[in-house]
Coordinates of C-alpha atoms in Angstrom, one line a residue:
M1428 CA 92.4 118.5 59.7
T1429 CA 91.9 119.7 56.1
A1430 CA 94.5 119.5 53.4
Q1431 CA 95.1 123.2 53.6
T1432 CA 95.4 123.1 57.4
A1433 CA 97.7 120.1 57.2
S1434 CA 99.9 122.0 54.6
S1435 CA 100.2 125.1 56.8
A1436 CA 101.0 123.0 59.9
V1437 CA 104.1 121.7 58.1
T1438 CA 105.4 125.2 58.1
V1439 CA 105.1 125.6 61.9
P1440 CA 108.5 124.8 63.5
V1441 CA 108.8 121.9 65.9
L1442 CA 111.5 121.3 68.5
A1443 CA 111.4 117.4 69.0
I1444 CA 112.9 116.3 72.2
D1445 CA 113.2 112.5 72.7
G1446 CA 114.9 110.5 75.4
P1447 CA 114.3 108.0 78.2
G1448 CA 112.3 108.8 81.4
G1449 CA 114.1 111.0 83.9
A1450 CA 116.5 112.6 81.4
G1451 CA 114.7 116.0 82.0
K1452 CA 112.6 116.2 78.9
G1453 CA 109.4 117.2 80.6
T1454 CA 110.8 120.1 82.7
I1455 CA 113.0 121.3 79.9
S1456 CA 110.4 121.2 77.3
R1457 CA 108.0 123.2 79.4
L1458 CA 110.6 125.9 80.2
I1459 CA 111.6 126.3 76.6
A1460 CA 107.9 126.4 75.5
Q1461 CA 107.2 129.2 78.1
R1462 CA 110.3 131.0 77.1
L1463 CA 109.4 131.1 73.4
G1464 CA 105.7 131.3 73.8
W1465 CA 105.3 128.0 71.9
H1466 CA 102.8 125.2 72.3
L1467 CA 103.8 122.2 74.4
L1468 CA 103.1 118.5 73.7
D1469 CA 103.8 116.0 76.5
S1470 CA 103.3 112.9 74.4
G1471 CA 104.1 110.6 77.2
S1472 CA 101.1 111.9 79.2
L1473 CA 98.7 110.7 76.5
Y1474 CA 100.1 107.1 76.9
R1475 CA 99.9 107.5 80.6
L1476 CA 96.3 108.7 80.4
T1477 CA 95.4 105.7 78.2
A1478 CA 97.0 103.4 80.8
L1479 CA 95.3 105.1 83.7
A1480 CA 92.0 104.9 82.0
A1481 CA 92.5 101.2 81.2
L1482 CA 93.5 100.4 84.8
R1483 CA 90.5 102.2 86.1
K1484 CA 88.2 100.3 83.7
G1485 CA 89.9 97.0 84.4
V1486 CA 90.9 96.5 80.8
P1487 CA 93.9 94.1 80.4
L1488 CA 97.1 95.8 79.2
D1489 CA 97.3 93.2 76.4
D1490 CA 93.8 93.8 75.0
E1491 CA 95.1 96.0 72.0
S1492 CA 91.7 96.5 70.5
R1493 CA 90.1 97.9 73.6
L1494 CA 93.1 100.0 74.5
A1495 CA 93.1 101.6 71.1
D1496 CA 89.4 102.5 71.6
I1497 CA 90.3 104.0 75.0
A1498 CA 93.0 106.1 73.3
L1499 CA 90.7 107.3 70.6
Q1500 CA 88.1 108.4 73.0
L1501 CA 90.3 110.1 75.7
D1502 CA 88.4 112.9 77.2
V1503 CA 91.5 115.1 78.1
V1504 CA 92.1 118.7 78.9
F1505 CA 95.6 120.3 79.3
R1506 CA 95.6 123.7 81.0
A1507 CA 98.2 125.9 82.6
D1508 CA 97.9 126.9 86.2
H1509 CA 100.6 129.0 87.9
G1510 CA 103.3 127.9 85.5
K1511 CA 102.4 124.2 85.7
T1512 CA 100.5 122.0 83.4
V1513 CA 97.2 120.6 84.9
I1514 CA 95.9 117.4 83.3
E1515 CA 92.2 116.4 83.5
L1516 CA 90.7 113.1 82.4
E1517 CA 87.0 113.0 82.1
G1518 CA 86.6 116.2 84.1
A1519 CA 88.9 115.1 87.1
V1520 CA 92.5 116.4 87.7
V1521 CA 94.8 113.4 87.3
T1522 CA 98.2 115.3 87.1
N1523 CA 99.7 113.3 90.0
D1524 CA 97.8 110.1 89.3
I1525 CA 99.4 109.6 85.9
R1526 CA 102.9 110.0 87.5
T1527 CA 102.8 106.9 89.8
E1528 CA 105.3 104.0 89.0
Q1529 CA 102.4 101.6 88.2
V1530 CA 100.9 104.0 85.6
G1531 CA 104.3 104.7 84.2
D1532 CA 105.2 101.0 83.8
S1533 CA 101.7 100.4 82.3
A1534 CA 102.2 103.2 79.8
S1535 CA 105.5 101.6 78.6
R1536 CA 103.5 98.4 77.9
V1537 CA 100.6 100.2 76.2
A1538 CA 103.0 102.2 74.1
A1539 CA 104.4 99.1 72.6
L1540 CA 101.0 98.3 70.9
P1541 CA 100.7 99.4 67.2
A1542 CA 97.0 100.1 67.4
V1543 CA 97.4 102.4 70.3
R1544 CA 100.3 104.3 68.7
T1545 CA 98.2 104.7 65.6
A1546 CA 95.2 105.9 67.5
L1547 CA 97.3 108.6 69.2
L1548 CA 99.5 109.7 66.2
Q1549 CA 97.2 112.3 64.5
R1550 CA 96.2 113.5 67.9
Q1551 CA 99.8 114.4 68.7
R1552 CA 100.3 115.9 65.3
D1553 CA 97.3 118.2 65.9
F1554 CA 99.4 120.0 68.5
R1555 CA 101.5 121.6 65.7
Q1556 CA 100.1 125.1 65.8
A1557 CA 101.7 128.6 65.3
P1558 CA 104.0 130.0 66.5
G1559 CA 105.7 126.7 67.2
L1560 CA 105.6 123.5 69.2
V1561 CA 108.0 121.8 71.7
A1562 CA 107.2 118.1 71.5
D1563 CA 108.4 115.9 74.3
G1564 CA 108.4 112.1 74.0
R1565 CA 110.1 109.0 72.8
D1566 CA 109.5 109.0 69.2
M1567 CA 108.8 112.6 68.3
G1568 CA 111.8 113.0 65.9
T1569 CA 111.6 109.4 64.5
V1570 CA 107.9 109.0 63.9
V1571 CA 105.5 111.8 64.9
F1572 CA 107.5 114.9 63.5
T1573 CA 110.1 113.5 61.2
D1574 CA 110.4 116.8 59.4
A1575 CA 111.2 118.8 62.7
P1576 CA 114.0 121.2 61.9
L1577 CA 115.6 120.6 65.3
K1578 CA 115.7 117.1 67.0
I1579 CA 117.2 116.6 70.3
F1580 CA 117.9 113.3 72.2
L1581 CA 118.4 113.8 75.9
T1582 CA 120.0 111.2 78.0
A1583 CA 121.4 110.7 81.5
S1584 CA 122.7 107.8 83.5
A1585 CA 120.1 105.4 84.9
E1586 CA 121.4 106.2 88.4
E1587 CA 120.9 109.9 87.9
R1588 CA 117.4 109.4 86.4
A1589 CA 116.4 107.2 89.4
R1590 CA 117.7 109.9 91.8
R1591 CA 115.7 112.6 90.0
R1592 CA 112.6 110.5 90.0
H1593 CA 113.0 109.7 93.7
L1594 CA 113.2 113.4 94.5
Q1595 CA 110.2 114.2 92.3
L1596 CA 108.0 111.5 94.0
R1597 CA 109.1 112.8 97.5
E1598 CA 108.3 116.3 96.6
A1599 CA 104.8 115.1 95.4
G1600 CA 104.3 113.5 98.8
M1601 CA 104.9 109.9 97.5
D1602 CA 107.5 107.4 98.7
A1603 CA 109.5 104.9 96.7
S1604 CA 112.7 102.9 97.1
L1605 CA 115.6 104.4 95.1
S1606 CA 116.9 100.9 94.3
S1607 CA 113.5 99.8 93.1
L1608 CA 113.2 102.9 91.0
L1609 CA 116.6 102.1 89.5
K1610 CA 115.6 98.6 88.6
E1611 CA 112.3 99.8 87.0
I1612 CA 114.1 102.4 85.0
Q1613 CA 116.6 99.9 83.6
A1614 CA 113.7 97.4 82.8
R1615 CA 111.7 100.1 81.1
D1616 CA 114.6 101.3 79.1
A1617 CA 115.3 97.8 77.8
R1618 CA 111.6 97.4 76.9
D1619 CA 111.4 100.7 75.2
M1620 CA 114.6 100.3 73.2
Q1621 CA 113.8 96.7 72.1
R1622 CA 110.1 97.1 71.1
S1623 CA 109.4 96.4 67.5
V1624 CA 107.2 99.5 67.0
A1625 CA 108.9 103.0 67.4
P1626 CA 111.7 101.8 69.6
L1627 CA 113.5 104.5 71.8
V1628 CA 116.5 105.5 69.5
P1629 CA 117.8 108.9 68.5
A1630 CA 116.8 110.1 65.0
D1631 CA 119.6 110.0 62.6
D1632 CA 119.8 113.8 62.5
A1633 CA 119.2 114.3 66.2
V1634 CA 121.6 116.3 68.5
E1635 CA 122.4 114.1 71.5
L1636 CA 122.9 115.7 74.8
D1637 CA 123.9 114.0 78.1
T1638 CA 122.3 115.8 81.0
T1639 CA 123.8 113.8 83.9
S1640 CA 126.1 116.6 85.1
L1641 CA 124.1 119.6 83.7
S1642 CA 121.6 121.8 85.5
I1643 CA 118.2 122.5 84.0
P1644 CA 119.0 126.1 83.2
E1645 CA 122.2 125.0 81.3
V1646 CA 120.3 122.6 79.2
V1647 CA 117.5 125.2 78.5
E1648 CA 120.2 127.7 77.4
Q1649 CA 122.0 125.2 75.1
L1650 CA 118.8 124.2 73.3
T1651 CA 117.7 127.8 73.0
Q1652 CA 121.0 128.7 71.3
L1653 CA 120.6 125.8 68.9
L1654 CA 117.2 127.1 68.0
V1655 CA 118.7 130.6 67.5
Q1656 CA 121.4 129.2 65.3
K1657 CA 118.8 127.3 63.2
G1658 CA 116.9 130.7 62.7
L1659 CA 113.9 129.2 64.4
T1660 CA 113.5 131.9 67.0
E1661 CA 115.1 135.3 68.0
V1662 CA 114.6 134.7 71.6
C1663 CA 117.8 134.2 73.6

């Protein structure tokens, strides 16, 4: 990215949505991006793709150097298909493969490695293109897009997030124990919040929203109205 391009990118508005897994970030981010006609960054998928590639290559999840190389060389394509995002890795569709619990747990471990985060940082920032970007992740507002004009931190109880994840897996034809999912979510939360690099915390200027008892349309509407109030869009 040239200095001129980087300068112009800063003027492109970003809605940074952070929070733990299962809080609704992915679905809500996609719906808002579609509603506004903005670009979408699912940053978590980049870490999941790195983890999946490592697992397939037999690379240990503590081999920081080799994992960073994998992150730098990811051959990834994101494309829309009938309102859903299709993700390809090295020419093969892996949309469901990266959503398994094994890959999710591995991605959490990979994301704690400084070299991997550095490798993926500029790749994430390159998504910032006109007319705007909805960035979904865990450190969008605290690290990647610190100048985002609107930062949101979505939360929900661990029990509710486990329930949502269980339903998501069943709809995808996969099975999992609800109690096991709850334990994995609680362990991942602790690991993500306590890691030394880019821990999962709200940005100081983030708006925190608990989605435990809110429907997806209600959250989308609330965030859209916040964007309108900020003068970032006229869509309502």
